[in-house]
Short mmCIF file of C-alpha atoms in Angstrom, two decimals:
data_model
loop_
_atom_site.label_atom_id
_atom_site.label_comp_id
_atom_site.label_asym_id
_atom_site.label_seq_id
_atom_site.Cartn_x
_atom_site.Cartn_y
_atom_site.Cartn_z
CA UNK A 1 -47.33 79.30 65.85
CA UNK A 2 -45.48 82.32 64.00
CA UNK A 3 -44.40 81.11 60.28
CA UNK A 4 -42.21 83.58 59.31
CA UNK A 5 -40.74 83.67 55.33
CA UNK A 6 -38.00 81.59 55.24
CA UNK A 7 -35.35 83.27 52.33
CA UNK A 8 -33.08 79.78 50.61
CA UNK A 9 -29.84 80.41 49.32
CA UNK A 10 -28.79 78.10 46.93
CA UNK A 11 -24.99 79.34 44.72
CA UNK A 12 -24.88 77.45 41.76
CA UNK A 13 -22.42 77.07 39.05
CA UNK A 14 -22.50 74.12 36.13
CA UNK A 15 -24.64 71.36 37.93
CA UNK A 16 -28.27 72.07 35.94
CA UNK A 17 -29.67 68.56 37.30
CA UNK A 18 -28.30 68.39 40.88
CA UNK A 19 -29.35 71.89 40.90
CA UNK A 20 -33.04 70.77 39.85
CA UNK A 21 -33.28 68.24 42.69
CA UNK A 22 -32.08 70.45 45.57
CA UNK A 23 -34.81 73.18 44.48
CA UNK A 24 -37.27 70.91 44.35
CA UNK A 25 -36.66 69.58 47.60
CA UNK A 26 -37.22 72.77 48.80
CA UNK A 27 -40.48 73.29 46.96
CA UNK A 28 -41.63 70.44 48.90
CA UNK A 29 -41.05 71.06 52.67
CA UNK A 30 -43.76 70.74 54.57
CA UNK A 31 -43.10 73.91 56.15
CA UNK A 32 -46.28 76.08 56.24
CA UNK A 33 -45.03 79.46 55.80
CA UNK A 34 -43.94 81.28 52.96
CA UNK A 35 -40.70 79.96 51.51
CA UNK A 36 -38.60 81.96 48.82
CA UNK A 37 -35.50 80.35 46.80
CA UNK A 38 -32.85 82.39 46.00
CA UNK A 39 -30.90 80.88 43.45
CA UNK A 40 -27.69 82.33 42.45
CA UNK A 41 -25.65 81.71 39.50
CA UNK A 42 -21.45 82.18 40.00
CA UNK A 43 -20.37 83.00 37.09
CA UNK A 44 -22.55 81.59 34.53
CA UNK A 45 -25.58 82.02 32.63
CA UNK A 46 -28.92 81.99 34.59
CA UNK A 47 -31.46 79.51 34.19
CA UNK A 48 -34.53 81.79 34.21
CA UNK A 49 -37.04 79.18 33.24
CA UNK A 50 -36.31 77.96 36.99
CA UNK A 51 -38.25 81.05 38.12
CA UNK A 52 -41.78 80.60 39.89
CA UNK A 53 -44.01 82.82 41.56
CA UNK A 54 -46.98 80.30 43.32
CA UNK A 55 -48.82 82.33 46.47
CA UNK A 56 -46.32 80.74 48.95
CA UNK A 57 -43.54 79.60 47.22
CA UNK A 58 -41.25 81.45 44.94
CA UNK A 59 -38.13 80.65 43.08
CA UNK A 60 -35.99 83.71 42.19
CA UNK A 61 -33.24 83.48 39.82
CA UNK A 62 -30.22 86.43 40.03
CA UNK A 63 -26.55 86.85 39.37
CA UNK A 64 -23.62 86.49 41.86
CA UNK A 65 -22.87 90.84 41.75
CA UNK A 66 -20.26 90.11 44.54
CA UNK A 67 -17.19 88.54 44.22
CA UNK A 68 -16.89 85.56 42.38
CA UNK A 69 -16.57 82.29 44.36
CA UNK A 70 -19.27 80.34 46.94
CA UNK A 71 -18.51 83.09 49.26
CA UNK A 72 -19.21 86.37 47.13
CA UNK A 73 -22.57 83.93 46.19
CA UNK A 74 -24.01 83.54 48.98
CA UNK A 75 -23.62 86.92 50.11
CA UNK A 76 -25.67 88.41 46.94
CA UNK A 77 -28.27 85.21 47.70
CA UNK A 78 -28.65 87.29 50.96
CA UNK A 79 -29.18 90.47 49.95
CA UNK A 80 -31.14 89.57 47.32
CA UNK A 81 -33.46 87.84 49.94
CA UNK A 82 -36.56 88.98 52.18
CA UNK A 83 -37.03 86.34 54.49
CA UNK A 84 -36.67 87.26 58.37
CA UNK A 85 -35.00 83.78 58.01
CA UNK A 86 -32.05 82.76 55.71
CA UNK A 87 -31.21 79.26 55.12
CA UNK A 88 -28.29 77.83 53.09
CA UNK A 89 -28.34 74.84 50.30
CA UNK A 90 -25.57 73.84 48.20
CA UNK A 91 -26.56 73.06 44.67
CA UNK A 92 -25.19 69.40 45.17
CA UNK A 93 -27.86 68.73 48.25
CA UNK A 94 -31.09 67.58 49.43
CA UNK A 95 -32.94 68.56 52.02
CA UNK A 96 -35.80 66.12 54.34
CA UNK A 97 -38.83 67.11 54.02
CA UNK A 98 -39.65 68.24 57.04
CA UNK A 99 -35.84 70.20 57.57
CA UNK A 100 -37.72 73.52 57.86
CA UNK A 101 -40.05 72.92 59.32
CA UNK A 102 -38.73 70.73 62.73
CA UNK A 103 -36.05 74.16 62.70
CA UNK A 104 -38.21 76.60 62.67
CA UNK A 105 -40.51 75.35 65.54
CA UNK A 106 -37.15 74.26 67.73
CA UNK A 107 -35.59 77.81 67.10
CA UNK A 108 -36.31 79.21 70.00
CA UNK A 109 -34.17 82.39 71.11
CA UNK A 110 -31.40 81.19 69.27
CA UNK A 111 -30.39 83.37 65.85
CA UNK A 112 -28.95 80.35 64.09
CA UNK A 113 -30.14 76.67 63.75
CA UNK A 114 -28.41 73.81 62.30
CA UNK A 115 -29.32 69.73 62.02
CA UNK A 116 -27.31 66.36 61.34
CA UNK A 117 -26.43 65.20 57.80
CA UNK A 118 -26.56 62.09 56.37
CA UNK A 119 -23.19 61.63 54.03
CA UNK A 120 -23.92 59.90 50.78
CA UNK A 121 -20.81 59.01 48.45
CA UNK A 122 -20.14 56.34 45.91
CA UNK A 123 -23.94 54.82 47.07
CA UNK A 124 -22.77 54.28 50.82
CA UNK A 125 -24.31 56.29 53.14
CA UNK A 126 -23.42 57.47 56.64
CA UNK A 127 -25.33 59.83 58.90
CA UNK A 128 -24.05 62.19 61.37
CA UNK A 129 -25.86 64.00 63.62
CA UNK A 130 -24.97 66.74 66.51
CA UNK A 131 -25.80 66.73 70.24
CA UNK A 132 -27.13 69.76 71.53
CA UNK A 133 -24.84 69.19 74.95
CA UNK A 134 -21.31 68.61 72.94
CA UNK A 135 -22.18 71.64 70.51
CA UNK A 136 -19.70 74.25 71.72
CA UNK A 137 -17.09 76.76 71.03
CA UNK A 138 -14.39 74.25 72.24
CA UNK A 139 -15.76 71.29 70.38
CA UNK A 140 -16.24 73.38 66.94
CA UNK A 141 -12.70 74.28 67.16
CA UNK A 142 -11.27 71.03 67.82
CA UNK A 143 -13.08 68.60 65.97
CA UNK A 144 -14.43 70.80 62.83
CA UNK A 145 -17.86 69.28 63.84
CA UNK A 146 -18.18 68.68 60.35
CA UNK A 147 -22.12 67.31 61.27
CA UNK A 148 -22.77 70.95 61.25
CA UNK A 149 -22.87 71.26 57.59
CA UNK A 150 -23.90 74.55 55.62
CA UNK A 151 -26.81 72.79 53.64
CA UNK A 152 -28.63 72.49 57.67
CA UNK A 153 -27.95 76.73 58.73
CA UNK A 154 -31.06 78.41 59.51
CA UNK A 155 -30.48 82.19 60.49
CA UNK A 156 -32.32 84.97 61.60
CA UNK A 157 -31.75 87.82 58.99
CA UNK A 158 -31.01 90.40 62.05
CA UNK A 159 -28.21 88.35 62.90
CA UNK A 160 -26.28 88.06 59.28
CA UNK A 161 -26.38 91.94 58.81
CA UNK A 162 -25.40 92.54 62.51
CA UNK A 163 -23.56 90.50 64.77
CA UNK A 164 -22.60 87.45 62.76
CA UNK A 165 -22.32 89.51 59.40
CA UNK A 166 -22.08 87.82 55.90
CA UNK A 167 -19.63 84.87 54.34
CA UNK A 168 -15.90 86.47 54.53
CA UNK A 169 -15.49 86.68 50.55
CA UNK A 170 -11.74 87.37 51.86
CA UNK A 171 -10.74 83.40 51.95
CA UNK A 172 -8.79 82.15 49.39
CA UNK A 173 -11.31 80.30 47.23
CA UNK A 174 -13.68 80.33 50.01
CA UNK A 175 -12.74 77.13 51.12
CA UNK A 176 -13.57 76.66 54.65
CA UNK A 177 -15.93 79.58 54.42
CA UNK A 178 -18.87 77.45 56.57
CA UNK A 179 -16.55 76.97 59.31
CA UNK A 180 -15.52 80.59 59.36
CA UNK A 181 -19.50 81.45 59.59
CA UNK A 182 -20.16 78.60 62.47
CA UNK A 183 -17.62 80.42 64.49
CA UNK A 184 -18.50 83.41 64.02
CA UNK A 185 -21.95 82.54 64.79
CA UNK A 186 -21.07 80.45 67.82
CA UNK A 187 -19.06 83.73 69.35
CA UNK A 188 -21.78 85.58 68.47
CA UNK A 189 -25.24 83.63 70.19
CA UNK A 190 -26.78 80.62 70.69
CA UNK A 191 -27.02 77.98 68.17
CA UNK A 192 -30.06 75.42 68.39
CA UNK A 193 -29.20 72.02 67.24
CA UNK A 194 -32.06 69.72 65.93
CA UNK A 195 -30.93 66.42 66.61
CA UNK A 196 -31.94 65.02 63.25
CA UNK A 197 -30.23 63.75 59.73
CA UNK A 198 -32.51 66.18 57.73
CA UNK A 199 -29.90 66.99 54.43
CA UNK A 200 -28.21 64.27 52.54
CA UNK A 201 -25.33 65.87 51.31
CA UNK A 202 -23.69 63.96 48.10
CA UNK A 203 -20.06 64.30 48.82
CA UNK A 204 -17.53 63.87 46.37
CA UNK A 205 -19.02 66.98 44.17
CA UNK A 206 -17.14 69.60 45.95
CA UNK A 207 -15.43 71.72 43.25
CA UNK A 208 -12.21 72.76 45.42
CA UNK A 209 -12.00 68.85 47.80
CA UNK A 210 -8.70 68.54 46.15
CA UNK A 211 -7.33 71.79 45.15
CA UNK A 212 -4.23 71.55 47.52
CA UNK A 213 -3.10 75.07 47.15
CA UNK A 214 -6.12 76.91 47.65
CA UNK A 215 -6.95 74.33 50.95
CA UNK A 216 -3.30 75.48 52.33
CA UNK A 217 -4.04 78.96 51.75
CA UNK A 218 -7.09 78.86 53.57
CA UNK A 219 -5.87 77.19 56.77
CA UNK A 220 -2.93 80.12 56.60
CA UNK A 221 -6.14 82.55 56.56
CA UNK A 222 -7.89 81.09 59.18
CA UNK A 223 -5.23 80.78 61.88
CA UNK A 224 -4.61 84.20 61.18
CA UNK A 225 -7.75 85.74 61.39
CA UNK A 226 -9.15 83.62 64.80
CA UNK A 227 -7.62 84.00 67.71
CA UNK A 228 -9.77 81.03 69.04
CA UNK A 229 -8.15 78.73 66.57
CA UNK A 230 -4.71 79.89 67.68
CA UNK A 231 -5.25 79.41 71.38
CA UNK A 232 -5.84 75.80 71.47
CA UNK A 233 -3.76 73.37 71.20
CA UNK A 234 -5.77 70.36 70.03
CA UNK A 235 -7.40 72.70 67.33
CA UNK A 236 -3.80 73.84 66.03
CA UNK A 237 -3.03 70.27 65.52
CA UNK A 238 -5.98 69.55 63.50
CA UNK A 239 -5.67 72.75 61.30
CA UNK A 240 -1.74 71.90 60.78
CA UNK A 241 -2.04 68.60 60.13
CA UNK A 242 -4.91 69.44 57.05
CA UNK A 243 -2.54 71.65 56.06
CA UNK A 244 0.34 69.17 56.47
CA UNK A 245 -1.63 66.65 54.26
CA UNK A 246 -2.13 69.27 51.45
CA UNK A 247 1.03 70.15 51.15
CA UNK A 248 1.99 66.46 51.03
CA UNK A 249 -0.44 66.09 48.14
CA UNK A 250 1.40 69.26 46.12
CA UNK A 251 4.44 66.68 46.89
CA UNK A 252 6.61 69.41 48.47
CA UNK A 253 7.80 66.79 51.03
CA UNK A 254 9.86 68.87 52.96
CA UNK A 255 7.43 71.14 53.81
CA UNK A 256 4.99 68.48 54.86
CA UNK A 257 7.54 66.94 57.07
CA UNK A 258 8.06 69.84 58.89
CA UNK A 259 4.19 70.83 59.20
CA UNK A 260 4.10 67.10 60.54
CA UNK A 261 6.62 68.24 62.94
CA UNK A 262 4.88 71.28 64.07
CA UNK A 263 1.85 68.51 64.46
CA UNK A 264 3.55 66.45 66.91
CA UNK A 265 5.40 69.15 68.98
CA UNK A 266 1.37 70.14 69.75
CA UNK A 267 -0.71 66.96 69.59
CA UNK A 268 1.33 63.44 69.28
CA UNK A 269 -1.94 61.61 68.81
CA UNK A 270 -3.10 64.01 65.69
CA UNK A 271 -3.85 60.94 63.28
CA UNK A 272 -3.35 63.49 60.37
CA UNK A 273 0.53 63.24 60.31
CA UNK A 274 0.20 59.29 60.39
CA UNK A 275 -1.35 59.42 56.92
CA UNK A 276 0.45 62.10 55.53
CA UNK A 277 3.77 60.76 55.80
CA UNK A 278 3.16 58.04 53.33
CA UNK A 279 1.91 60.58 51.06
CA UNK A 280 4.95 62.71 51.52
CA UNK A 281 6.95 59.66 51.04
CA UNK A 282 5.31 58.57 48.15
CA UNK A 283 4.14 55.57 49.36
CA UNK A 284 -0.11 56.33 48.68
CA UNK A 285 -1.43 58.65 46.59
CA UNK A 286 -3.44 61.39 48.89
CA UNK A 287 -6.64 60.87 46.26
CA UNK A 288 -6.89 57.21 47.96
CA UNK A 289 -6.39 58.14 51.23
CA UNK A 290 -8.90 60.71 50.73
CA UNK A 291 -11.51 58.66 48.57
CA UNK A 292 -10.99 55.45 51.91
CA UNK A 293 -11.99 58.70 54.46
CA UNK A 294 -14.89 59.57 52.57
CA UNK A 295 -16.16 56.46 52.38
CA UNK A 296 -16.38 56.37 55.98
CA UNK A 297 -18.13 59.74 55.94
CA UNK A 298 -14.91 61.66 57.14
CA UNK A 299 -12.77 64.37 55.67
CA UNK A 300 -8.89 64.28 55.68
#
């Protein structure tokens, strides 16, 4: 079997230990090709003593040159990079020790690759993992597929400077910048699912989860830039009921009440408008509401 190099992104900014723990996890796959780490610091000092050059894995330390933000990050982690594969980590993850390797033999045709997760917050963990079958266009845009988590992307270089092309450093705090990618990459090829929880992603350390203004700015992005968003129904009501909560959260109730409004005139069943009218209200505080979803491994 072909090993080719496999290039590891990791964007880091101000978490030295988690940091420490998702290179070494990388260190450690039992893949048995070359693997190079790209780690890229946003905006603050590099840790060059991370650096190692061993005959088949290497650790390479560089700036974000880009635009500041996950986004501009990621994209330097690419370029930076010499792998005929590129595979994302966030600085906050772990990876199985046999993620690259099950990937890289199921790859196939396919440019990209992505696997389950298992969700760990507050201690309680909860794994969710993606069916090749119900992986589609459709099912991306109307239920997020939030299984199909950036730390699992595996991506044929080709692919990122051609037809998929690099993280939009456009979005407002590159929030939602993963599920721009995915749908890119979805429109663009086939995606290979490995129908595995091979990344334990430690939620709760997201640096933007509750930055309300940036998350409604976003969503505003998003609809406008994908058509495929716009043109369903079910996906609409998902988007504007996120957006709905977030707004809720700012407590410009008015607003939220009519986002809520927009909801049901789409999608009566959206749950999202159910838990942000209390919020609007002032009833619950959208931190507990938030906190009781991730808990259950779910987003708002």
């Amino acid at each position: 079997m072909n090993h080719p190099t496999v290039s590891v992104v990791i964007a880091t900014r101000n978490r030295p230990e988690m940091l420490r723990s998702a290179i070494e996890a990388v260190m450690e796959q039992s893949y048995p090709g070359p693997i190079e780490c790209v780690v890229v610091f946003d905006r603050t000092e590099p840790d060059l003593s991370l650096s190692r050059d061993d005959e088949s894995r290497q650790v390479v330390v560089v700036e974000n040159s880009r635009v500041g933000g996950l986004a501009g990050a990621r994209n330097a982690g690419i370029l930076a990079s010499t792998g005929e594969l590129v595979a994302f980590c966030d600085d906050d993850d772990v990876w199985f020790r046999d993620k690259l390797e099950k990937q890289v033999e199921r790859l196939g045709s396919a440019d990209t690759s992505v696997t389950g997760i298992v969700i760990d917050y507050g201690g309680r963990e909860v794994a969710r993992v993606p069916k090749q079958e119900t992986f589609t266009l459709k099912n991306l845009v109307e239920t997020r597929l939030m299984e199909a988590h950036p730390s699992t992307v595996l991506v044929r270089r080709t692919a990122l400077l051609d037809t998929i092309g690099l993280v939009d450093e456009d979005l407002p705090g590159s929030y939602g910048e993963d599920f721009d990618f995915i749908l890119r990459a979805m429109q663009a090829g086939e995606v290979s699912v490995v129908e595995e929880a091979l990344v334990t992603v430690r939620w709760g350390q997201s640096m933007f989860s509750r930055d309300w203004a940036t998350i409604v700015a976003a969503i505003d992005y998003m609809i406008a830039k994908h058509s495929v968003l716009r043109a369903s129904r079910k996906g609409m009501a998902r988007l504007l009921g996120r957006r709905a909560f977030a707004v809720a959260a700012l407590g410009r109730r008015g607003e939220a009440l009519r986002d809520c409004g927009r909801v049901l005139r789409r999608r009566p069943t959206e749950r999202r408008v159910y838990v942000t009218v209390p919020v609007a209200l002032g009833l619950v505080s959208a931190e507990r509401l938030l906190d009781l979803a991730h808990r259950r491994g779910h987003g708002i």
